[in-house]
Amino acid sequence: AVRASVPQLVWLATTPWVGERLDGLTLGSRLGPLRLGWVPAGVEGDAPVLTVHCEPCTLPLPPALGQPALHVPAAQLAISRDGGQHLKGALLLGAEGPDGGLRQAQPERETDRSHRTVISARWQARRAGPGWQATVDWPATPARDWLALLAPGLPELAAARIEGTVALHADVTLPPPAQGQGWRLAPRIEGLA
């Protein structure tokens, strides 16, 4: 048996000769079923991309947020190498549309009811000791889309007109330190009505 940390496994999985062999593999996990994909270099940029799709997905949350987990219909993480000891990519939270593809939120329009909007973020990470120091940036996205994702059973979503945008910036240490919370969240809310 080979023993490796999560950062070592992620680094290995983003190596082309390993990533290609992971394409199409589905693994069971505490988050939900994880389906791995591989996009060769030149298709979506200069670097190859490892994708991890989870549907449905249960994402653990820090205790300070008041609930143990966030349940989302689907989540997808895209991971590519960015230089020597850096990673970058996208994080999509939401559900699949009727054509089976994840869709990004369109800040300039109302959410189309024919599919559930996906909220996207860009992220980057650098090696920091035994783990990673990551930053995640969600651009200004309609508050209605955030509520639909975070509180899908909210009765007001069906009838109320919800305006405004929410943007988020997060700094995360993975794995979290033994002392302290290992994350910082900075929301920016505009025009909420």
N, CA and C atoms as an extended XYZ file, in Angstrom:
579
Properties=species:S:1:pos:R:3:atomname:S:1:resname:S:1:resid:I:1 pbc="F F F"
N         0.838       -1.184        0.000 N   ALA     1
C         0.000        0.000        0.000 CA  ALA     1
C         0.881        1.245        0.000 C   ALA     1
N         0.446        2.235       -0.729 N   VAL     2
C         1.154        3.508       -0.804 CA  VAL     2
C         0.460        4.493        0.127 C   VAL     2
N         1.233        5.185        0.960 N   ARG     3
C         0.676        6.198        1.851 CA  ARG     3
C         1.035        7.561        1.302 C   ARG     3
N         0.016        8.426        1.183 N   ALA     4
C         0.240        9.775        0.671 CA  ALA     4
C        -0.791       10.706        1.290 C   ALA     4
N        -0.408       11.957        1.469 N   SER     5
C        -1.333       12.960        1.983 CA  SER     5
C        -2.240       13.425        0.845 C   SER     5
N        -3.324       14.119        1.196 N   VAL     6
C        -4.220       14.661        0.167 CA  VAL     6
C        -3.467       15.607       -0.767 C   VAL     6
N        -2.629       16.546       -0.255 N   PRO     7
C        -1.882       17.400       -1.187 CA  PRO     7
C        -1.008       16.597       -2.155 C   PRO     7
N        -0.378       15.526       -1.659 N   GLN     8
C         0.447       14.699       -2.541 CA  GLN     8
C        -0.411       13.994       -3.589 C   GLN     8
N        -1.586       13.506       -3.185 N   LEU     9
C        -2.477       12.834       -4.131 CA  LEU     9
C        -2.999       13.796       -5.194 C   LEU     9
N        -3.348       15.027       -4.788 N   VAL    10
C        -3.821       16.025       -5.761 CA  VAL    10
C        -2.712       16.338       -6.752 C   VAL    10
N        -1.502       16.516       -6.259 N   TRP    11
C        -0.374       16.823       -7.141 CA  TRP    11
C        -0.146       15.677       -8.123 C   TRP    11
N        -0.216       14.456       -7.633 N   LEU    12
C        -0.028       13.287       -8.490 CA  LEU    12
C        -1.158       13.173       -9.521 C   LEU    12
N        -2.396       13.415       -9.095 N   ALA    13
C        -3.553       13.294       -9.997 CA  ALA    13
C        -3.538       14.320      -11.118 C   ALA    13
N        -2.861       15.452      -10.920 N   THR    14
C        -2.792       16.469      -11.977 CA  THR    14
C        -1.613       16.248      -12.912 C   THR    14
N        -0.896       15.150      -12.727 N   THR    15
C         0.165       14.753      -13.653 CA  THR    15
C        -0.508       14.093      -14.856 C   THR    15
N        -0.213       14.522      -16.092 N   PRO    16
C        -0.925       13.967      -17.251 CA  PRO    16
C        -0.967       12.447      -17.325 C   PRO    16
N         0.125       11.762      -17.070 N   TRP    17
C         0.108       10.306      -17.217 CA  TRP    17
C        -0.754        9.621      -16.167 C   TRP    17
N        -1.050       10.306      -15.039 N   VAL    18
C        -1.967        9.758      -14.038 CA  VAL    18
C        -3.386       10.256      -14.314 C   VAL    18
N        -3.530       11.571      -14.553 N   GLY    19
C        -4.847       12.162      -14.783 CA  GLY    19
C        -5.618       11.508      -15.914 C   GLY    19
N        -4.930       11.179      -17.008 N   GLU    20
C        -5.588       10.522      -18.147 CA  GLU    20
C        -6.213        9.197      -17.729 C   GLU    20
N        -5.570        8.489      -16.827 N   ARG    21
C        -6.061        7.182      -16.395 CA  ARG    21
C        -7.199        7.292      -15.380 C   ARG    21
N        -7.362        8.463      -14.787 N   LEU    22
C        -8.452        8.682      -13.833 CA  LEU    22
C        -9.757        9.062      -14.525 C   LEU    22
N        -9.680        9.498      -15.781 N   ASP    23
C       -10.854        9.969      -16.526 CA  ASP    23
C       -11.962        8.912      -16.519 C   ASP    23
N       -13.144        9.305      -16.038 N   GLY    24
C       -14.296        8.414      -16.016 CA  GLY    24
C       -14.446        7.597      -14.743 C   GLY    24
N       -13.476        7.652      -13.852 N   LEU    25
C       -13.517        6.891      -12.606 CA  LEU    25
C       -14.502        7.532      -11.630 C   LEU    25
N       -15.313        6.728      -10.946 N   THR    26
C       -16.219        7.219       -9.911 CA  THR    26
C       -15.827        6.579       -8.588 C   THR    26
N       -15.699        7.418       -7.568 N   LEU    27
C       -15.299        6.968       -6.233 CA  LEU    27
C       -16.367        7.355       -5.223 C   LEU    27
N       -16.634        6.488       -4.259 N   GLY    28
C       -17.515        6.844       -3.159 CA  GLY    28
C       -16.735        7.673       -2.146 C   GLY    28
N       -17.388        8.643       -1.525 N   SER    29
C       -16.721        9.472       -0.516 CA  SER    29
C       -17.753        9.985        0.474 C   SER    29
N       -17.291       10.585        1.571 N   ARG    30
C       -18.220       11.165        2.551 CA  ARG    30
C       -18.931       12.392        1.993 C   ARG    30
N       -18.398       12.980        0.903 N   LEU    31
C       -19.039       14.122        0.256 CA  LEU    31
C       -20.194       13.686       -0.634 C   LEU    31
N       -20.072       12.507       -1.201 N   GLY    32
C       -21.003       11.981       -2.194 CA  GLY    32
C       -20.184       11.276       -3.254 C   GLY    32
N       -20.827       10.754       -4.298 N   PRO    33
C       -20.061       10.091       -5.356 CA  PRO    33
C       -19.209       11.108       -6.115 C   PRO    33
N       -17.929       10.801       -6.301 N   LEU    34
C       -17.003       11.696       -7.001 CA  LEU    34
C       -16.683       11.101       -8.368 C   LEU    34
N       -17.033       11.829       -9.441 N   ARG    35
C       -16.723       11.397      -10.805 CA  ARG    35
C       -15.549       12.236      -11.308 C   ARG    35
N       -14.456       11.573      -11.686 N   LEU    36
C       -13.251       12.259      -12.140 CA  LEU    36
C       -13.258       12.391      -13.654 C   LEU    36
N       -12.729       13.500      -14.127 N   GLY    37
C       -12.608       13.731      -15.562 CA  GLY    37
C       -11.254       14.338      -15.876 C   GLY    37
N       -10.857       14.280      -17.133 N   TRP    38
C        -9.568       14.811      -17.564 CA  TRP    38
C        -9.752       15.573      -18.863 C   TRP    38
N        -9.286       16.828      -18.894 N   VAL    39
C        -9.333       17.657      -20.096 CA  VAL    39
C        -7.885       17.904      -20.508 C   VAL    39
N        -7.464       17.417      -21.689 N   PRO    40
C        -6.068       17.577      -22.108 CA  PRO    40
C        -5.672       19.046      -22.296 C   PRO    40
N        -4.377       19.309      -22.200 N   ALA    41
C        -3.838       20.657      -22.443 CA  ALA    41
C        -4.254       21.108      -23.836 C   ALA    41
N        -4.571       22.409      -23.963 N   GLY    42
C        -4.954       22.977      -25.244 CA  GLY    42
C        -6.450       23.027      -25.473 C   GLY    42
N        -7.232       22.263      -24.708 N   VAL    43
C        -8.685       22.268      -24.881 CA  VAL    43
C        -9.311       23.451      -24.139 C   VAL    43
N        -8.925       23.652      -22.873 N   GLU    44
C        -9.465       24.755      -22.067 CA  GLU    44
C        -8.369       25.691      -21.575 C   GLU    44
N        -7.209       25.621      -22.157 N   GLY    45
C        -6.084       26.452      -21.742 CA  GLY    45
C        -4.788       25.716      -21.982 C   GLY    45
N        -3.702       26.319      -21.511 N   ASP    46
C        -2.380       25.737      -21.732 CA  ASP    46
C        -2.121       24.477      -20.922 C   ASP    46
N        -2.757       24.355      -19.765 N   ALA    47
C        -2.501       23.217      -18.874 CA  ALA    47
C        -3.665       22.229      -18.920 C   ALA    47
N        -3.389       20.944      -18.694 N   PRO    48
C        -4.484       19.982      -18.576 CA  PRO    48
C        -5.282       20.261      -17.304 C   PRO    48
N        -6.538       19.786      -17.270 N   VAL    49
C        -7.429       20.053      -16.142 CA  VAL    49
C        -8.013       18.736      -15.629 C   VAL    49
N        -7.883       18.512      -14.326 N   LEU    50
C        -8.553       17.406      -13.658 CA  LEU    50
C        -9.869       17.947      -13.123 C   LEU    50
N       -10.992       17.273      -13.399 N   THR    51
C       -12.279       17.702      -12.851 CA  THR    51
C       -12.773       16.651      -11.866 C   THR    51
N       -13.396       17.144      -10.799 N   VAL    52
C       -14.002       16.286       -9.786 CA  VAL    52
C       -15.444       16.754       -9.652 C   VAL    52
N       -16.391       15.904      -10.057 N   HIS    53
C       -17.816       16.245      -10.047 CA  HIS    53
C       -18.505       15.410       -8.971 C   HIS    53
N       -19.277       16.065       -8.113 N   CYS    54
C       -19.977       15.412       -7.010 CA  CYS    54
C       -21.462       15.756       -7.128 C   CYS    54
N       -22.323       14.719       -7.200 N   GLU    55
C       -23.752       14.981       -7.347 CA  GLU    55
C       -24.567       13.835       -6.762 C   GLU    55
N       -25.379       14.064       -5.727 N   PRO    56
C       -25.455       15.251       -4.885 CA  PRO    56
C       -24.204       15.345       -4.015 C   PRO    56
N       -24.035       16.495       -3.382 N   CYS    57
C       -22.788       16.733       -2.669 CA  CYS    57
C       -23.047       17.346       -1.291 C   CYS    57
N       -22.354       16.835       -0.286 N   THR    58
C       -22.428       17.355        1.074 CA  THR    58
C       -21.054       17.904        1.429 C   THR    58
N       -20.960       19.220        1.539 N   LEU    59
C       -19.685       19.885        1.796 CA  LEU    59
C       -19.581       20.243        3.275 C   LEU    59
N       -18.550       19.755        3.990 N   PRO    60
C       -18.402       20.090        5.407 CA  PRO    60
C       -18.109       21.578        5.579 C   PRO    60
N       -18.652       22.149        6.641 N   LEU    61
C       -18.450       23.571        6.935 CA  LEU    61
C       -17.738       23.730        8.269 C   LEU    61
N       -17.000       24.830        8.425 N   PRO    62
C       -16.370       25.103        9.720 CA  PRO    62
C       -17.444       25.291       10.800 C   PRO    62
N       -17.202       24.849       12.036 N   PRO    63
C       -18.188       24.961       13.113 CA  PRO    63
C       -18.699       26.384       13.331 C   PRO    63
N       -17.867       27.395       13.092 N   ALA    64
C       -18.265       28.784       13.333 CA  ALA    64
C       -19.432       29.223       12.448 C   ALA    64
N       -19.720       28.504       11.364 N   LEU    65
C       -20.821       28.890       10.478 CA  LEU    65
C       -22.179       28.399       10.975 C   LEU    65
N       -22.203       27.590       12.044 N   GLY    66
C       -23.464       27.233       12.669 CA  GLY    66
C       -24.185       26.024       12.100 C   GLY    66
N       -23.695       25.420       11.064 N   GLN    67
C       -24.278       24.177       10.562 CA  GLN    67
C       -23.133       23.281       10.108 C   GLN    67
N       -23.298       21.966       10.251 N   PRO    68
C       -22.172       21.068        9.978 CA  PRO    68
C       -21.812       20.929        8.503 C   PRO    68
N       -22.803       21.118        7.610 N   ALA    69
C       -22.526       20.873        6.192 CA  ALA    69
C       -23.463       21.679        5.308 C   ALA    69
N       -23.032       21.883        4.074 N   LEU    70
C       -23.849       22.504        3.035 CA  LEU    70
C       -24.203       21.408        2.043 C   LEU    70
N       -25.492       21.201        1.820 N   HIS    71
C       -25.953       20.192        0.867 CA  HIS    71
C       -26.294       20.905       -0.434 C   HIS    71
N       -25.614       20.560       -1.511 N   VAL    72
C       -25.882       21.159       -2.822 CA  VAL    72
C       -26.210       20.039       -3.810 C   VAL    72
N       -27.079       20.342       -4.792 N   PRO    73
C       -27.410       19.325       -5.789 CA  PRO    73
C       -26.180       18.819       -6.538 C   PRO    73
N       -25.217       19.717       -6.807 N   ALA    74
C       -24.003       19.309       -7.522 CA  ALA    74
C       -22.883       20.294       -7.226 C   ALA    74
N       -21.657       19.790       -7.276 N   ALA    75
C       -20.465       20.633       -7.153 CA  ALA    75
C       -19.417       20.083       -8.113 C   ALA    75
N       -18.646       20.980       -8.683 N   GLN    76
C       -17.565       20.544       -9.569 CA  GLN    76
C       -16.337       21.400       -9.314 C   GLN    76
N       -15.205       20.728       -9.155 N   LEU    77
C       -13.926       21.383       -8.936 CA  LEU    77
C       -13.033       21.091      -10.132 C   LEU    77
N       -12.486       22.140      -10.744 N   ALA    78
C       -11.520       21.993      -11.836 CA  ALA    78
C       -10.153       22.359      -11.277 C   ALA    78
N        -9.159       21.493      -11.517 N   ILE    79
C        -7.823       21.667      -10.939 CA  ILE    79
C        -6.779       21.580      -12.040 C   ILE    79
N        -5.923       22.604      -12.116 N   SER    80
C        -4.786       22.525      -13.038 CA  SER    80
C        -3.555       23.089      -12.339 C   SER    80
N        -2.395       22.633      -12.777 N   ARG    81
C        -1.137       23.126      -12.216 CA  ARG    81
C        -0.854       24.518      -12.761 C   ARG    81
N        -0.225       25.332      -11.911 N   ASP    82
C         0.141       26.690      -12.294 CA  ASP    82
C         1.564       26.926      -11.793 C   ASP    82
N         2.535       26.470      -12.548 N   GLY    83
C         3.928       26.609      -12.135 CA  GLY    83
C         4.342       25.479      -11.216 C   GLY    83
N         5.452       25.708      -10.504 N   GLY    84
C         6.064       24.664       -9.690 CA  GLY    84
C         5.208       24.097       -8.580 C   GLY    84
N         4.762       24.900       -7.645 N   GLN    85
C         4.026       24.406       -6.478 CA  GLN    85
C         2.687       25.120       -6.311 C   GLN    85
N         2.054       25.461       -7.423 N   HIS    86
C         0.780       26.172       -7.371 CA  HIS    86
C        -0.275       25.416       -8.170 C   HIS    86
N        -1.523       25.561       -7.722 N   LEU    87
C        -2.677       25.024       -8.435 CA  LEU    87
C        -3.661       26.157       -8.652 C   LEU    87
N        -4.542       25.994       -9.634 N   LYS    88
C        -5.597       26.978       -9.862 CA  LYS    88
C        -6.772       26.257      -10.487 C   LYS    88
N        -7.918       26.949      -10.536 N   GLY    89
C        -9.061       26.333      -11.176 CA  GLY    89
C       -10.351       27.052      -10.888 C   GLY    89
N       -11.439       26.303      -11.015 N   ALA    90
C       -12.781       26.835      -10.814 CA  ALA    90
C       -13.543       25.907       -9.878 C   ALA    90
N       -14.490       26.491       -9.150 N   LEU    91
C       -15.397       25.741       -8.297 CA  LEU    91
C       -16.805       26.129       -8.707 C   LEU    91
N       -17.610       25.152       -9.092 N   LEU    92
C       -18.993       25.392       -9.484 CA  LEU    92
C       -19.903       24.733       -8.461 C   LEU    92
N       -20.897       25.475       -7.975 N   LEU    93
C       -21.886       24.948       -7.040 CA  LEU    93
C       -23.257       25.112       -7.663 C   LEU    93
N       -24.061       24.073       -7.694 N   GLY    94
C       -25.399       24.173       -8.258 CA  GLY    94
C       -25.932       22.830       -8.673 C   GLY    94
N       -26.574       22.808       -9.838 N   ALA    95
C       -27.163       21.571      -10.353 CA  ALA    95
C       -27.004       21.525      -11.854 C   ALA    95
N       -27.191       20.337      -12.405 N   GLU    96
C       -27.096       20.204      -13.849 CA  GLU    96
C       -28.348       20.776      -14.500 C   GLU    96
N       -28.163       21.392      -15.654 N   GLY    97
C       -29.278       21.890      -16.438 CA  GLY    97
C       -29.899       20.757      -17.238 C   GLY    97
N       -30.955       21.037      -18.005 N   PRO    98
C       -31.638       19.989      -18.755 CA  PRO    98
C       -30.760       19.312      -19.795 C   PRO    98
N       -29.707       19.985      -20.275 N   ASP    99
C       -28.817       19.369      -21.265 CA  ASP    99
C       -27.680       18.594      -20.601 C   ASP    99
N       -27.688       18.492      -19.262 N   GLY   100
C       -26.681       17.713      -18.557 CA  GLY   100
C       -25.414       18.476      -18.239 C   GLY   100
N       -25.298       19.734      -18.657 N   GLY   101
C       -24.085       20.496      -18.399 CA  GLY   101
C       -24.277       21.499      -17.285 C   GLY   101
N       -23.240       21.731      -16.510 N   LEU   102
C       -23.320       22.760      -15.480 CA  LEU   102
C       -23.376       24.123      -16.145 C   LEU   102
N       -24.209       25.013      -15.630 N   ARG   103
C       -24.372       26.343      -16.216 CA  ARG   103
C       -23.902       27.393      -15.221 C   ARG   103
N       -23.267       28.440      -15.727 N   GLN   104
C       -22.815       29.518      -14.851 CA  GLN   104
C       -23.908       30.567      -14.698 C   GLN   104
N       -23.903       31.240      -13.535 N   ALA   105
C       -24.862       32.308      -13.276 CA  ALA   105
C       -24.631       33.454      -14.248 C   ALA   105
N       -25.699       34.107      -14.612 N   GLN   106
C       -25.634       35.268      -15.498 CA  GLN   106
C       -26.063       36.486      -14.684 C   GLN   106
N       -25.122       37.256      -14.137 N   PRO   107
C       -25.472       38.356      -13.245 CA  PRO   107
C       -26.397       39.397      -13.863 C   PRO   107
N       -26.395       39.535      -15.188 N   GLU   108
C       -27.177       40.603      -15.800 CA  GLU   108
C       -28.622       40.217      -16.085 C   GLU   108
N       -29.048       39.000      -15.730 N   ARG   109
C       -30.418       38.610      -16.026 CA  ARG   109
C       -31.026       37.842      -14.858 C   ARG   109
N       -32.359       37.737      -14.881 N   GLU   110
C       -33.054       36.904      -13.910 CA  GLU   110
C       -32.674       35.450      -14.141 C   GLU   110
N       -32.759       34.628      -13.119 N   THR   111
C       -32.472       33.206      -13.266 CA  THR   111
C       -33.526       32.579      -14.162 C   THR   111
N       -33.103       31.847      -15.173 N   ASP   112
C       -33.994       31.119      -16.065 CA  ASP   112
C       -34.526       29.915      -15.298 C   ASP   112
N       -35.840       29.796      -15.181 N   ARG   113
C       -36.439       28.718      -14.393 CA  ARG   113
C       -36.312       27.347      -15.066 C   ARG   113
N       -35.825       27.261      -16.319 N   SER   114
C       -35.693       25.972      -16.998 CA  SER   114
C       -34.489       25.188      -16.476 C   SER   114
N       -33.642       25.807      -15.699 N   HIS   115
C       -32.509       25.115      -15.086 CA  HIS   115
C       -32.156       25.813      -13.781 C   HIS   115
N       -31.417       25.131      -12.960 N   ARG   116
C       -30.959       25.748      -11.720 CA  ARG   116
C       -29.592       26.363      -11.960 C   ARG   116
N       -29.450       27.597      -11.579 N   THR   117
C       -28.218       28.333      -11.815 CA  THR   117
C       -27.056       27.747      -11.032 C   THR   117
N       -25.895       27.854      -11.616 N   VAL   118
C       -24.665       27.420      -10.967 CA  VAL   118
C       -23.860       28.659      -10.591 C   VAL   118
N       -23.373       28.691       -9.381 N   ILE   119
C       -22.545       29.798       -8.915 CA  ILE   119
C       -21.089       29.370       -9.046 C   ILE   119
N       -20.302       30.204       -9.718 N   SER   120
C       -18.916       29.818       -9.997 CA  SER   120
C       -17.924       30.702       -9.249 C   SER   120
N       -16.789       30.113       -8.924 N   ALA   121
C       -15.694       30.827       -8.264 CA  ALA   121
C       -14.390       30.440       -8.937 C   ALA   121
N       -13.425       31.331       -8.885 N   ARG   122
C       -12.054       31.035       -9.327 CA  ARG   122
C       -11.226       30.861       -8.064 C   ARG   122
N       -10.272       29.965       -8.098 N   TRP   123
C        -9.442       29.735       -6.926 CA  TRP   123
C        -7.997       29.506       -7.350 C   TRP   123
N        -7.119       29.691       -6.391 N   GLN   124
C        -5.709       29.364       -6.586 CA  GLN   124
C        -5.151       28.908       -5.243 C   GLN   124
N        -4.133       28.058       -5.301 N   ALA   125
C        -3.537       27.527       -4.074 CA  ALA   125
C        -2.040       27.372       -4.266 C   ALA   125
N        -1.323       27.540       -3.161 N   ARG   126
C         0.126       27.315       -3.187 CA  ARG   126
C         0.464       26.387       -2.033 C   ARG   126
N         1.509       25.588       -2.235 N   ARG   127
C         1.950       24.687       -1.171 CA  ARG   127
C         2.388       25.519        0.026 C   ARG   127
N         1.979       25.097        1.202 N   ALA   128
C         2.344       25.761        2.454 CA  ALA   128
C         2.585       24.671        3.488 C   ALA   128
N         3.837       24.316        3.699 N   GLY   129
C         4.159       23.242        4.641 CA  GLY   129
C         3.552       21.932        4.176 C   GLY   129
N         2.799       21.268        5.065 N   PRO   130
C         2.223       19.974        4.701 CA  PRO   130
C         0.925       20.073        3.893 C   PRO   130
N         0.462       21.271        3.600 N   GLY   131
C        -0.816       21.415        2.912 CA  GLY   131
C        -0.819       22.523        1.877 C   GLY   131
N        -1.939       23.221        1.798 N   TRP   132
C        -2.145       24.273        0.801 CA  TRP   132
C        -2.704       25.522        1.462 C   TRP   132
N        -2.326       26.675        0.933 N   GLN   133
C        -2.933       27.952        1.296 CA  GLN   133
C        -3.712       28.386        0.067 C   GLN   133
N        -5.036       28.455        0.180 N   ALA   134
C        -5.883       28.729       -0.983 CA  ALA   134
C        -6.658       30.027       -0.821 C   ALA   134
N        -6.942       30.669       -1.951 N   THR   135
C        -7.860       31.805       -2.002 CA  THR   135
C        -8.947       31.450       -3.009 C   THR   135
N       -10.179       31.821       -2.670 N   VAL   136
C       -11.328       31.549       -3.526 CA  VAL   136
C       -12.083       32.855       -3.701 C   VAL   136
N       -12.419       33.188       -4.955 N   ASP   137
C       -13.148       34.426       -5.238 CA  ASP   137
C       -14.410       34.139       -6.037 C   ASP   137
N       -15.560       34.473       -5.428 N   TRP   138
C       -16.841       34.409       -6.116 CA  TRP   138
C       -17.163       35.829       -6.565 C   TRP   138
N       -17.351       36.082       -7.861 N   PRO   139
C       -17.692       37.429       -8.314 CA  PRO   139
C       -19.125       37.782       -7.904 C   PRO   139
N       -19.473       39.061       -8.049 N   ALA   140
C       -20.827       39.507       -7.733 CA  ALA   140
C       -21.829       38.672       -8.529 C   ALA   140
N       -22.725       38.031       -7.793 N   THR   141
C       -23.731       37.133       -8.364 CA  THR   141
C       -25.072       37.514       -7.744 C   THR   141
N       -26.177       37.422       -8.491 N   PRO   142
C       -27.472       37.792       -7.919 CA  PRO   142
C       -27.746       37.090       -6.583 C   PRO   142
N       -28.221       37.868       -5.603 N   ALA   143
C       -28.545       37.319       -4.286 CA  ALA   143
C       -29.587       36.210       -4.410 C   ALA   143
N       -30.510       36.350       -5.359 N   ARG   144
C       -31.529       35.319       -5.590 CA  ARG   144
C       -30.871       33.969       -5.897 C   ARG   144
N       -29.805       33.981       -6.690 N   ASP   145
C       -29.122       32.734       -7.039 CA  ASP   145
C       -28.473       32.097       -5.811 C   ASP   145
N       -27.866       32.938       -4.948 N   TRP   146
C       -27.275       32.416       -3.715 CA  TRP   146
C       -28.354       31.796       -2.827 C   TRP   146
N       -29.495       32.480       -2.681 N   LEU   147
C       -30.573       31.946       -1.848 CA  LEU   147
C       -31.123       30.645       -2.419 C   LEU   147
N       -31.252       30.565       -3.744 N   ALA   148
C       -31.750       29.337       -4.375 CA  ALA   148
C       -30.813       28.164       -4.096 C   ALA   148
N       -29.525       28.436       -4.032 N   LEU   149
C       -28.553       27.380       -3.754 CA  LEU   149
C       -28.506       27.021       -2.268 C   LEU   149
N       -28.470       28.040       -1.407 N   LEU   150
C       -28.267       27.817        0.022 CA  LEU   150
C       -29.547       27.505        0.790 C   LEU   150
N       -30.690       27.986        0.297 N   ALA   151
C       -31.971       27.771        0.986 CA  ALA   151
C       -33.062       27.468       -0.034 C   ALA   151
N       -32.963       26.341       -0.758 N   PRO   152
C       -33.904       26.061       -1.840 CA  PRO   152
C       -35.358       25.950       -1.390 C   PRO   152
N       -35.611       25.642       -0.119 N   GLY   153
C       -36.976       25.520        0.374 CA  GLY   153
C       -37.573       26.826        0.867 C   GLY   153
N       -36.866       27.925        0.743 N   LEU   154
C       -37.343       29.220        1.225 CA  LEU   154
C       -38.591       29.639        0.444 C   LEU   154
N       -39.759       29.796        1.112 N   PRO   155
C       -41.002       30.122        0.400 CA  PRO   155
C       -40.925       31.430       -0.397 C   PRO   155
N       -40.167       32.404        0.090 N   GLU   156
C       -40.076       33.702       -0.575 CA  GLU   156
C       -39.446       33.614       -1.966 C   GLU   156
N       -38.676       32.566       -2.237 N   LEU   157
C       -38.035       32.437       -3.547 CA  LEU   157
C       -39.051       32.350       -4.672 C   LEU   157
N       -40.206       31.754       -4.398 N   ALA   158
C       -41.216       31.571       -5.437 CA  ALA   158
C       -41.958       32.862       -5.765 C   ALA   158
N       -42.120       33.754       -4.788 N   ALA   159
C       -42.964       34.921       -5.016 CA  ALA   159
C       -42.258       36.267       -4.888 C   ALA   159
N       -41.276       36.369       -4.045 N   ALA   160
C       -40.651       37.669       -3.760 CA  ALA   160
C       -39.676       38.082       -4.857 C   ALA   160
N       -39.584       39.391       -5.042 N   ARG   161
C       -38.576       39.938       -5.949 CA  ARG   161
C       -37.339       40.222       -5.092 C   ARG   161
N       -36.272       39.514       -5.360 N   ILE   162
C       -35.049       39.643       -4.566 CA  ILE   162
C       -33.987       40.272       -5.450 C   ILE   162
N       -33.511       41.449       -5.038 N   GLU   163
C       -32.520       42.173       -5.829 CA  GLU   163
C       -31.206       42.256       -5.064 C   GLU   163
N       -30.163       42.644       -5.781 N   GLY   164
C       -28.852       42.815       -5.172 CA  GLY   164
C       -27.910       41.696       -5.556 C   GLY   164
N       -26.649       41.891       -5.183 N   THR   165
C       -25.623       40.897       -5.501 CA  THR   165
C       -24.810       40.556       -4.259 C   THR   165
N       -24.204       39.392       -4.301 N   VAL   166
C       -23.314       38.935       -3.240 CA  VAL   166
C       -22.021       38.461       -3.893 C   VAL   166
N       -20.892       38.962       -3.405 N   ALA   167
C       -19.571       38.491       -3.830 CA  ALA   167
C       -18.855       38.015       -2.572 C   ALA   167
N       -17.975       37.042       -2.720 N   LEU   168
C       -17.252       36.511       -1.566 CA  LEU   168
C       -15.784       36.325       -1.898 C   LEU   168
N       -14.951       36.524       -0.887 N   HIS   169
C       -13.527       36.185       -0.972 CA  HIS   169
C       -13.231       35.322        0.247 C   HIS   169
N       -12.543       34.199        0.032 N   ALA   170
C       -12.192       33.310        1.142 CA  ALA   170
C       -10.711       32.985        1.094 C   ALA   170
N       -10.086       32.963        2.260 N   ASP   171
C        -8.722       32.464        2.438 CA  ASP   171
C        -8.848       31.194        3.268 C   ASP   171
N        -8.270       30.103        2.781 N   VAL   172
C        -8.447       28.803        3.421 CA  VAL   172
C        -7.098       28.100        3.550 C   VAL   172
N        -6.846       27.508        4.713 N   THR   173
C        -5.669       26.673        4.927 CA  THR   173
C        -6.128       25.221        4.962 C   THR   173
N        -5.536       24.397        4.096 N   LEU   174
C        -5.884       22.977        4.019 CA  LEU   174
C        -4.649       22.125        4.257 C   LEU   174
N        -4.707       21.151        5.129 N   PRO   175
C        -5.771       20.934        6.104 CA  PRO   175
C        -5.787       22.061        7.137 C   PRO   175
N        -6.931       22.231        7.831 N   PRO   176
C        -7.008       23.306        8.822 CA  PRO   176
C        -5.998       23.086        9.944 C   PRO   176
N        -5.474       24.163       10.510 N   PRO   177
C        -4.505       24.018       11.604 CA  PRO   177
C        -5.167       23.441       12.857 C   PRO   177
N        -4.350       22.807       13.705 N   ALA   178
C        -4.869       22.238       14.953 CA  ALA   178
C        -5.429       23.341       15.851 C   ALA   178
N        -4.799       24.508       15.842 N   GLN   179
C        -5.270       25.656       16.613 CA  GLN   179
C        -5.753       26.729       15.649 C   GLN   179
N        -6.931       27.282       15.881 N   GLY   180
C        -7.465       28.316       14.997 CA  GLY   180
C        -8.432       27.715       13.994 C   GLY   180
N        -9.049       28.585       13.201 N   GLN   181
C       -10.094       28.116       12.308 CA  GLN   181
C        -9.617       27.786       10.902 C   GLN   181
N        -8.516       28.328       10.434 N   GLY   182
C        -7.990       27.959        9.131 CA  GLY   182
C        -8.692       28.586        7.946 C   GLY   182
N        -9.578       29.552        8.183 N   TRP   183
C       -10.261       30.202        7.072 CA  TRP   183
C       -10.682       31.618        7.464 C   TRP   183
N       -10.874       32.433        6.440 N   ARG   184
C       -11.383       33.800        6.613 CA  ARG   184
C       -12.304       34.067        5.437 C   ARG   184
N       -13.504       34.577        5.715 N   LEU   185
C       -14.500       34.846        4.685 CA  LEU   185
C       -14.833       36.328        4.687 C   LEU   185
N       -14.786       36.959        3.507 N   ALA   186
C       -15.097       38.386        3.383 CA  ALA   186
C       -16.196       38.570        2.336 C   ALA   186
N       -17.471       38.706        2.777 N   PRO   187
C       -18.559       38.926        1.820 CA  PRO   187
C       -18.658       40.393        1.413 C   PRO   187
N       -19.210       40.631        0.235 N   ARG   188
C       -19.516       41.985       -0.231 CA  ARG   188
C       -20.944       41.942       -0.778 C   ARG   188
N       -21.854       42.626       -0.095 N   ILE   189
C       -23.269       42.622       -0.462 CA  ILE   189
C       -23.631       44.010       -0.955 C   ILE   189
N       -24.278       44.071       -2.125 N   GLU   190
C       -24.661       45.359       -2.701 CA  GLU   190
C       -26.108       45.322       -3.173 C   GLU   190
N       -26.851       46.389       -2.866 N   GLY   191
C       -28.199       46.583       -3.388 CA  GLY   191
C       -29.221       45.558       -2.962 C   GLY   191
N       -29.025       44.915       -1.822 N   LEU   192
C       -29.954       43.876       -1.389 CA  LEU   192
C       -31.293       44.497       -1.014 C   LEU   192
N       -32.341       44.019       -1.660 N   ALA   193
C       -33.695       44.517       -1.375 CA  ALA   193
C       -34.699       43.410       -1.606 C   ALA   193
